[in-house]
CSV table of C-alpha atoms and ligand atoms in Angstrom, one decimal:
chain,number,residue,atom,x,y,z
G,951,UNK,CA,4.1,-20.8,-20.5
G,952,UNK,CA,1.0,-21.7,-18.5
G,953,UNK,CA,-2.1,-20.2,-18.9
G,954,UNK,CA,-2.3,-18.3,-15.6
G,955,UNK,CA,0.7,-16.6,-17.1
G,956,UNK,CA,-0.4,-15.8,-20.3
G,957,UNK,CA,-3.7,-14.7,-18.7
G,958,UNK,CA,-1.7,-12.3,-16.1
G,959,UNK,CA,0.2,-10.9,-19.2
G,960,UNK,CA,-2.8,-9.7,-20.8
G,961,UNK,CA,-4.5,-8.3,-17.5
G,962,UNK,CA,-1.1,-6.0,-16.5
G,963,UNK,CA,-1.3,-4.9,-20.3
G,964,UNK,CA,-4.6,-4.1,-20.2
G,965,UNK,CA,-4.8,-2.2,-17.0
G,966,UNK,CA,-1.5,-0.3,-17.7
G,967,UNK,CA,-3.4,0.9,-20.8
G,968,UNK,CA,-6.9,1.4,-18.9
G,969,UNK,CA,-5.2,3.7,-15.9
G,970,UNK,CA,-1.6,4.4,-16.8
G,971,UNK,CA,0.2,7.3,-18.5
G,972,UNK,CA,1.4,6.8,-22.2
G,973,UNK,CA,5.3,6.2,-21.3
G,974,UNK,CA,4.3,3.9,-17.9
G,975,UNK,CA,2.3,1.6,-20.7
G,976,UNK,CA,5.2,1.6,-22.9
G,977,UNK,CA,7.9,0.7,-20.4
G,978,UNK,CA,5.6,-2.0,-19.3
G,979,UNK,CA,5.2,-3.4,-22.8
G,980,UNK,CA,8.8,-3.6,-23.4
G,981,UNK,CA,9.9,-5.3,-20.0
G,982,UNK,CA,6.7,-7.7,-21.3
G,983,UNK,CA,8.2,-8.5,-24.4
G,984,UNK,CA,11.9,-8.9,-23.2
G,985,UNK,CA,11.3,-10.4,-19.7
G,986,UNK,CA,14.4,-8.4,-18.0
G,987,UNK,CA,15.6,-4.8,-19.1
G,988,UNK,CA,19.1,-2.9,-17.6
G,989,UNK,CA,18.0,0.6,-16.9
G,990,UNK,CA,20.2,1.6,-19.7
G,991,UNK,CA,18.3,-0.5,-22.1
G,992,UNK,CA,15.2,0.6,-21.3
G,993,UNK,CA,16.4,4.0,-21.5
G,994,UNK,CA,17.5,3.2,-24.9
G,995,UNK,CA,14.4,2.1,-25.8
G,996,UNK,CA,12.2,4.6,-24.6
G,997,UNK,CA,14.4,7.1,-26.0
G,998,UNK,CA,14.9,8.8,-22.6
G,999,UNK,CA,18.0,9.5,-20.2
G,1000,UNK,CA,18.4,7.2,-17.3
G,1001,UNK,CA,17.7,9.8,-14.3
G,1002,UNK,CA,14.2,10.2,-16.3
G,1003,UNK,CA,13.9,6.4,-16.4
G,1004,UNK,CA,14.6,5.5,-13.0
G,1005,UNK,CA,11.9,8.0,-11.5
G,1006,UNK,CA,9.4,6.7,-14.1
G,1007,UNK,CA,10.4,3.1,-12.8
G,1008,UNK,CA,10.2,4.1,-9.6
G,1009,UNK,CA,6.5,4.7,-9.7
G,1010,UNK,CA,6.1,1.9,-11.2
G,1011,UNK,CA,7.8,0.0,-9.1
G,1012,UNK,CA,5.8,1.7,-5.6
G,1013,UNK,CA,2.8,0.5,-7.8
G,1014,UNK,CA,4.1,-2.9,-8.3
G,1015,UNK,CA,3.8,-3.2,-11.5
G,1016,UNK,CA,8.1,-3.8,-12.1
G,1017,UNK,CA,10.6,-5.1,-9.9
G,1018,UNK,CA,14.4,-3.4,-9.3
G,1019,UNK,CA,17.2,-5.4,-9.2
G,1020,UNK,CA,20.6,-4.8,-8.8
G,1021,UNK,CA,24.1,-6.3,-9.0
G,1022,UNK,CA,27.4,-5.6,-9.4
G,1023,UNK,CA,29.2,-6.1,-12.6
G,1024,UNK,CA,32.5,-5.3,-14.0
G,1025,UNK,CA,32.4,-3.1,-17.1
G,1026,UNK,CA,34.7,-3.7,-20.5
G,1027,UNK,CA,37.9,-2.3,-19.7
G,1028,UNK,CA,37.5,-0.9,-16.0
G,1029,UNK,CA,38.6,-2.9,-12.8
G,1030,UNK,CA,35.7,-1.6,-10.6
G,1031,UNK,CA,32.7,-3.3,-10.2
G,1032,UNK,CA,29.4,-0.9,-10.6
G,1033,UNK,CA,26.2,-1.8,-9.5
G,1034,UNK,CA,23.9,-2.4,-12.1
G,1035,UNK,CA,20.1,-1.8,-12.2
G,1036,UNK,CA,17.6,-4.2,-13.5
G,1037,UNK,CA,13.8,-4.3,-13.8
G,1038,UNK,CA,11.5,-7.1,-14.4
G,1039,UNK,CA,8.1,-7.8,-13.7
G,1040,UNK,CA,6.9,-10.3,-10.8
G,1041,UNK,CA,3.5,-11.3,-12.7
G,1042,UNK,CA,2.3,-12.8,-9.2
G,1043,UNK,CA,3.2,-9.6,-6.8
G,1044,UNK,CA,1.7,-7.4,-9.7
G,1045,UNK,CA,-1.9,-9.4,-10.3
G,1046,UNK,CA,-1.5,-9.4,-6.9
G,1047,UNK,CA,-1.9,-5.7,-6.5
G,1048,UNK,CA,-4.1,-5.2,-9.3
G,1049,UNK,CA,-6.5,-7.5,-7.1
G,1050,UNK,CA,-6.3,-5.2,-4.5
G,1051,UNK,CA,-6.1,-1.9,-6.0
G,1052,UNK,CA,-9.9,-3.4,-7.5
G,1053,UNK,CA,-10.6,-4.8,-4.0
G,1054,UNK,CA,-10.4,-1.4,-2.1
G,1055,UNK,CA,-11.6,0.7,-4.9
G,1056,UNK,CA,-15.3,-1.3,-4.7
G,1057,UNK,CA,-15.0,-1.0,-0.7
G,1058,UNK,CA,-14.3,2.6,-1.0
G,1059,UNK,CA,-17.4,3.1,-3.8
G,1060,UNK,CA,-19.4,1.0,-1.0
G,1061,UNK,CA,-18.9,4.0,1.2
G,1062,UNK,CA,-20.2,6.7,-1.3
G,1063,UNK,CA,-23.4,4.8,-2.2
G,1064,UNK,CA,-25.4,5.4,0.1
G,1065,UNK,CA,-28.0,3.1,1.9
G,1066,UNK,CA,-31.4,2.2,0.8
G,1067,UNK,CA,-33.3,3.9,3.5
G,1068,UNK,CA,-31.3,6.6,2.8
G,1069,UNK,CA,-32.8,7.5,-0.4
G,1070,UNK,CA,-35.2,10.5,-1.5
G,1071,UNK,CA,-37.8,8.1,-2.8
G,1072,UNK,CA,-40.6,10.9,-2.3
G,1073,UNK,CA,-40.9,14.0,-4.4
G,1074,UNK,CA,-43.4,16.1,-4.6
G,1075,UNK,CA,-45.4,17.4,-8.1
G,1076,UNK,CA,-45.9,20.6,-7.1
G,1077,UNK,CA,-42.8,22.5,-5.8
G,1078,UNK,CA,-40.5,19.4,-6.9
G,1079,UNK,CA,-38.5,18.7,-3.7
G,1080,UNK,CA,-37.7,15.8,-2.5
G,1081,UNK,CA,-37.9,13.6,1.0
G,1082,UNK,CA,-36.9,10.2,2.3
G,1083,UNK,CA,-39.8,8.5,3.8
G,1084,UNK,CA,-38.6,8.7,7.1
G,1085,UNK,CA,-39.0,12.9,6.6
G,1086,UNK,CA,-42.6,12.4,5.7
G,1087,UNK,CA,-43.6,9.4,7.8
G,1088,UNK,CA,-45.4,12.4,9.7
G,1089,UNK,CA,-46.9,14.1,7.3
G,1090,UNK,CA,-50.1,11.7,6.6
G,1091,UNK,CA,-53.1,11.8,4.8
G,1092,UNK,CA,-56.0,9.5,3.4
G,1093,UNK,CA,-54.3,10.3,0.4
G,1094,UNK,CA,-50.7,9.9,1.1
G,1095,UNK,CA,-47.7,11.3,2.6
G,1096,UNK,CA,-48.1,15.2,2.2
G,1097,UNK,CA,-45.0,17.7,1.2
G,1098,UNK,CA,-43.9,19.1,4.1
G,1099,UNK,CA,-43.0,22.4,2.3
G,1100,UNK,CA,-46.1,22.9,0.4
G,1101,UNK,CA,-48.7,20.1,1.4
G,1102,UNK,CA,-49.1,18.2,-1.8
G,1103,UNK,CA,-49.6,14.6,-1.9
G,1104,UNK,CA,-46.4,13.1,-2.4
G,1105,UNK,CA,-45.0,11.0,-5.6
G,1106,UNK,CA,-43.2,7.9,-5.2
G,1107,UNK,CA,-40.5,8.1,-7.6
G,1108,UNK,CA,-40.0,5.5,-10.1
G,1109,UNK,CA,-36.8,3.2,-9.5
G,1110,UNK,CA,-34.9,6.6,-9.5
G,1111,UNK,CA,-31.3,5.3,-9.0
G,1112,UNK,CA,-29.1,6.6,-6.5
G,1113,UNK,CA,-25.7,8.7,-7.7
G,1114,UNK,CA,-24.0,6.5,-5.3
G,1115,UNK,CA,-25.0,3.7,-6.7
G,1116,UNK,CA,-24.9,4.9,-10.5
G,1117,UNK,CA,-21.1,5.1,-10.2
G,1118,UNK,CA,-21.1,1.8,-8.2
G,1119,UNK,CA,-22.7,0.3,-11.1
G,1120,UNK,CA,-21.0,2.3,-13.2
G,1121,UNK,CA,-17.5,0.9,-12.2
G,1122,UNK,CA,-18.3,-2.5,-12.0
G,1123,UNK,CA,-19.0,-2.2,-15.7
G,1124,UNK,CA,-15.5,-0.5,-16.0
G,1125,UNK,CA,-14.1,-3.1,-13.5
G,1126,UNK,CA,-15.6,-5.9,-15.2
G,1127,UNK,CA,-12.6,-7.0,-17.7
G,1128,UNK,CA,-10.3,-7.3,-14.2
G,1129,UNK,CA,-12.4,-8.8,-12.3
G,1130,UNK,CA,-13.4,-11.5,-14.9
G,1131,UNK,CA,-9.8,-11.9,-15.9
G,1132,UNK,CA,-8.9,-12.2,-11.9
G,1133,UNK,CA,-11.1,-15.1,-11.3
G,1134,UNK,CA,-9.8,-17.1,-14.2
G,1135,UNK,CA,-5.9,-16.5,-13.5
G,1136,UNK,CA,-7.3,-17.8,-9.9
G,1137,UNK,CA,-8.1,-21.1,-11.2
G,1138,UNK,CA,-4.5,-21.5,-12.0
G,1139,UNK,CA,-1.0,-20.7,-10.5
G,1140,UNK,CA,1.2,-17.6,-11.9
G,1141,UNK,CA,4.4,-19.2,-11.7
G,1142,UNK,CA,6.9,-17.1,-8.8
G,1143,UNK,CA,9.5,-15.1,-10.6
G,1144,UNK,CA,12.9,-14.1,-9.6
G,1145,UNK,CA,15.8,-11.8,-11.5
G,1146,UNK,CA,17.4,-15.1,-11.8
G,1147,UNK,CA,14.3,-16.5,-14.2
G,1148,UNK,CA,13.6,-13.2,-15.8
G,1149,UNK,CA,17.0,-12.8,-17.0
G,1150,UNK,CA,17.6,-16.3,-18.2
G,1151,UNK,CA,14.6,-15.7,-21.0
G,1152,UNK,CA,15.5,-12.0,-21.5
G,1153,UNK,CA,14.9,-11.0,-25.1
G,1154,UNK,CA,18.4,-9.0,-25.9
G,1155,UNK,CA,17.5,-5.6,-27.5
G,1156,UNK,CA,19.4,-5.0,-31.2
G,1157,UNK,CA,21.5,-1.6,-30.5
G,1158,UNK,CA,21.9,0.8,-33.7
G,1159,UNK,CA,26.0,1.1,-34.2
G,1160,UNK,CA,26.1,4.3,-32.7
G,1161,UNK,CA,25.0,3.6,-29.6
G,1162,UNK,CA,26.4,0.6,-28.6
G,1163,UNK,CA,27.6,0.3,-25.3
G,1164,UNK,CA,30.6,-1.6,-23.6
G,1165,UNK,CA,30.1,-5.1,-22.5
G,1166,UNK,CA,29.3,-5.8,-19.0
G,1167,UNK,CA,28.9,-8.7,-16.9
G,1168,UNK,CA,28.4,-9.6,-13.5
G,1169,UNK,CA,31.0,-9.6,-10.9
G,1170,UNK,CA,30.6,-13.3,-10.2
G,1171,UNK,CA,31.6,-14.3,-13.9
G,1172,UNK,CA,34.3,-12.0,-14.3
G,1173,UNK,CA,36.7,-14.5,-12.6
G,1174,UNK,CA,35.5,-17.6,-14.2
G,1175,UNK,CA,36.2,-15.3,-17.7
G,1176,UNK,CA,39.8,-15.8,-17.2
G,1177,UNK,CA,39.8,-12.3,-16.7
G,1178,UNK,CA,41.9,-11.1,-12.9
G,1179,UNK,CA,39.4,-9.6,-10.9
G,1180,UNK,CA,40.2,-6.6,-9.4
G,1181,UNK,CA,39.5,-7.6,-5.7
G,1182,UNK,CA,42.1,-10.4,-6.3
G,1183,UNK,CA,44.4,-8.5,-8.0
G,1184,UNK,CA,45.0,-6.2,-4.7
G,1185,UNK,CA,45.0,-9.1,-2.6
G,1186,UNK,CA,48.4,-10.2,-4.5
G,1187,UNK,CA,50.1,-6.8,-4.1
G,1188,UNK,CA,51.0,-7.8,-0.7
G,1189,UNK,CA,49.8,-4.4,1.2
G,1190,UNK,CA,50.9,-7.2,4.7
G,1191,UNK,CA,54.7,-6.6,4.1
G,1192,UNK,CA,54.2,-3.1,3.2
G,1193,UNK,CA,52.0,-2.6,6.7
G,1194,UNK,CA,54.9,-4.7,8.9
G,1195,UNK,CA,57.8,-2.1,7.9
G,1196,UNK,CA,55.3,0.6,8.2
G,1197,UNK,CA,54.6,-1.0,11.5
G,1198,UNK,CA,58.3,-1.9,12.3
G,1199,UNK,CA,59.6,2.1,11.5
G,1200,UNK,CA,56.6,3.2,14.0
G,1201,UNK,CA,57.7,1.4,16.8
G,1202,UNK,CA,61.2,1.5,16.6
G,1203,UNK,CA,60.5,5.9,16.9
G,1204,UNK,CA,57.6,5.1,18.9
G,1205,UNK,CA,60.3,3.8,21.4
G,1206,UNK,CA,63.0,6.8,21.1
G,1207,UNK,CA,60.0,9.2,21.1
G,1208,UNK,CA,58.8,7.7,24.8
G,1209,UNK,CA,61.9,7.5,26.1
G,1210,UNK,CA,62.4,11.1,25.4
G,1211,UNK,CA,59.6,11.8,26.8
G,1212,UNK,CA,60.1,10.0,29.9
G,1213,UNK,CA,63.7,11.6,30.5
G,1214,UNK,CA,62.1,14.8,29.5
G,1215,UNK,CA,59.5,14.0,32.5
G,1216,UNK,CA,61.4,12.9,34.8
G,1217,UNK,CA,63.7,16.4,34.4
G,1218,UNK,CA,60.8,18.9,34.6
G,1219,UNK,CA,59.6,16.7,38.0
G,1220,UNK,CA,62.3,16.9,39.5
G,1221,UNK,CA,62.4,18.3,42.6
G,1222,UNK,CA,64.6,20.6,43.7
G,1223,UNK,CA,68.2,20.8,45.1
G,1224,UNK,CA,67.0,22.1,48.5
G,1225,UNK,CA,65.0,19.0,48.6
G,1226,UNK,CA,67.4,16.7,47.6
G,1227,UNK,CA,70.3,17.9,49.5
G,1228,UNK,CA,70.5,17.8,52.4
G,1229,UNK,CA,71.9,21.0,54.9
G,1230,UNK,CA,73.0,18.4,56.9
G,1231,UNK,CA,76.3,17.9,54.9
G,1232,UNK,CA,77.4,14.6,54.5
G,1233,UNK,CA,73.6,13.3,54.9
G,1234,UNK,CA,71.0,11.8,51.7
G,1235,UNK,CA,67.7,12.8,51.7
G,1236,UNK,CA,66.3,9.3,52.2
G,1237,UNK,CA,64.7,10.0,54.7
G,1238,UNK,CA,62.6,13.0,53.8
G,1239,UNK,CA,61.2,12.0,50.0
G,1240,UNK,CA,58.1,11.6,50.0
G,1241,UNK,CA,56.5,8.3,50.5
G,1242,UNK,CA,60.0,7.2,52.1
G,1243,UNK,CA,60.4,6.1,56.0
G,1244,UNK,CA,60.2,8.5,58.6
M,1359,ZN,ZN1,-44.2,20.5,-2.4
């Protein structure tokens, strides 16, 4: 494990702790300590059901701090492949958004401190208000600047610090363990993380006998276990001869059915005796169907 690592362990412990609820730290802790969780073993662990789980992981997960993965997986004694969820933590997209969360929290602390010139660095002894110097770059005397309420030489005030600029300072303190801790995991390289990594070092969790659940694995392995999928299974049941005398039947009444139909066409569109006899006995009516000669 390289430093960087260890370092970016300690930092997503520690600001989980500093800014997270009780259950968000403990869910963290555990994927920590095992590398890769299924939701049902994190629910397990955390003692809570999995609908529960997935919206806690889901805010987790919006504030990258976990990862979801899924995958399908055949479960002990079913032929149906579920899809499985998984979470893990991507140390680098994580101290990644740790370094940002800090980056736009100073920018926006930036904005509520207010400029130097800004400040009410004048205050008068007398009626105690207070004025920025350019209020009172007016009111002039030998003496000083003068109140403008009640005319009393004005007190510079003594380093008085700005709010803005308390809390500024204020949360740099409070920042300080990220930020130190950011600049040193910068020196090295969090190594990238995938599912496929996270799962390969996964810490199994011990199960009491009670609540022990059926075996599951990946769709992938379940053929290489010797064990018929069930995708192949139904490829073997031959559904192609079944669909050809299905197929066959259709056609064969397809044709009887048009044929009646045509008969039963031709019948009703028939036109009339008067039409197709002629008065003139003896005589077709070749010559006066429509579309015929003239
Ligand atoms: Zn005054």
């Amino acid at each position: 494990m390289s430093d960087s690592h260890s370092l970016a362990q300690i930092l997503i412990r520690s600001v989980i702790r500093a800014f997270h609820t009780t259950q968000e730290v403990l869910a963290i802790e555990a994927l920590v300590q095992h590398s890769c969780l299924r939701d049902d073993e994190l629910a397990y662990l955390m003692k809570m059901n999995t609908k529960d789980l997935h919206r806690l992981c889901a805010s987790l997960r919006d504030a990258r701090f976990l990862t979801v993965h899924t995958r399908p997986e055949v479960i002990e004694g079913k032929t149906r492949p579920v899809n499985r969820t998984y979470y893990y933590i991507d140390y680098q997209q994580t101290v990644d958004a740790i370094k940002w969360r800090v980056y736009k929290t100073d920018k926006d602390m930036q904005g509520i401190a207010k400029p130097q010139d800004e400040s009410k660095e004048y205050s008068c002894p007398r009626c105690k208000s207070q004025w920025t110097q350019l209020e009172v770059l007016d009111s002039v005397s030998i003496e000083g600047f003068l109140c403008l309420r009640c005319e009393a030489v004005l007190e510079r005030s003594q380093e008085q610090e700005q709010p803005g600029h308390q809390q500024l300072s204020r949360m740099n303190n409070q920042f300080k363990f990220m930020t130190d801790m950011l600049q040193q995991i910068d020196k090295g390289l969090v190594p990238e993380c995938s599912f496929d990594k996270a799962i390969a070092v996964a810490r199994p969790i011990v199960r009491e006998a009670m609540h022990e659940v059926l075996a599951s694995v990946p769709v992938e392995d379940a053929g290489g276990m010797g064990k018929p999928s069930a995708v192949k299974g139904l490829a073997n049941m031959g559904p192609k001869t079944m669909q050809v005398t299905i197929s066959d039947g259709n056609e064969e009444a397809e044709l009887i059915e048009s044929r009646k139909r045509k008969e039963r066409f031709l019948r009703e569109n028939a036109l009339p005796s008067w039409i197709t006899d002629s008065s003139v006995p003896g005589a077709g009516c070749d010559g006066c169907a429509p579309g015929g000669e003239l």
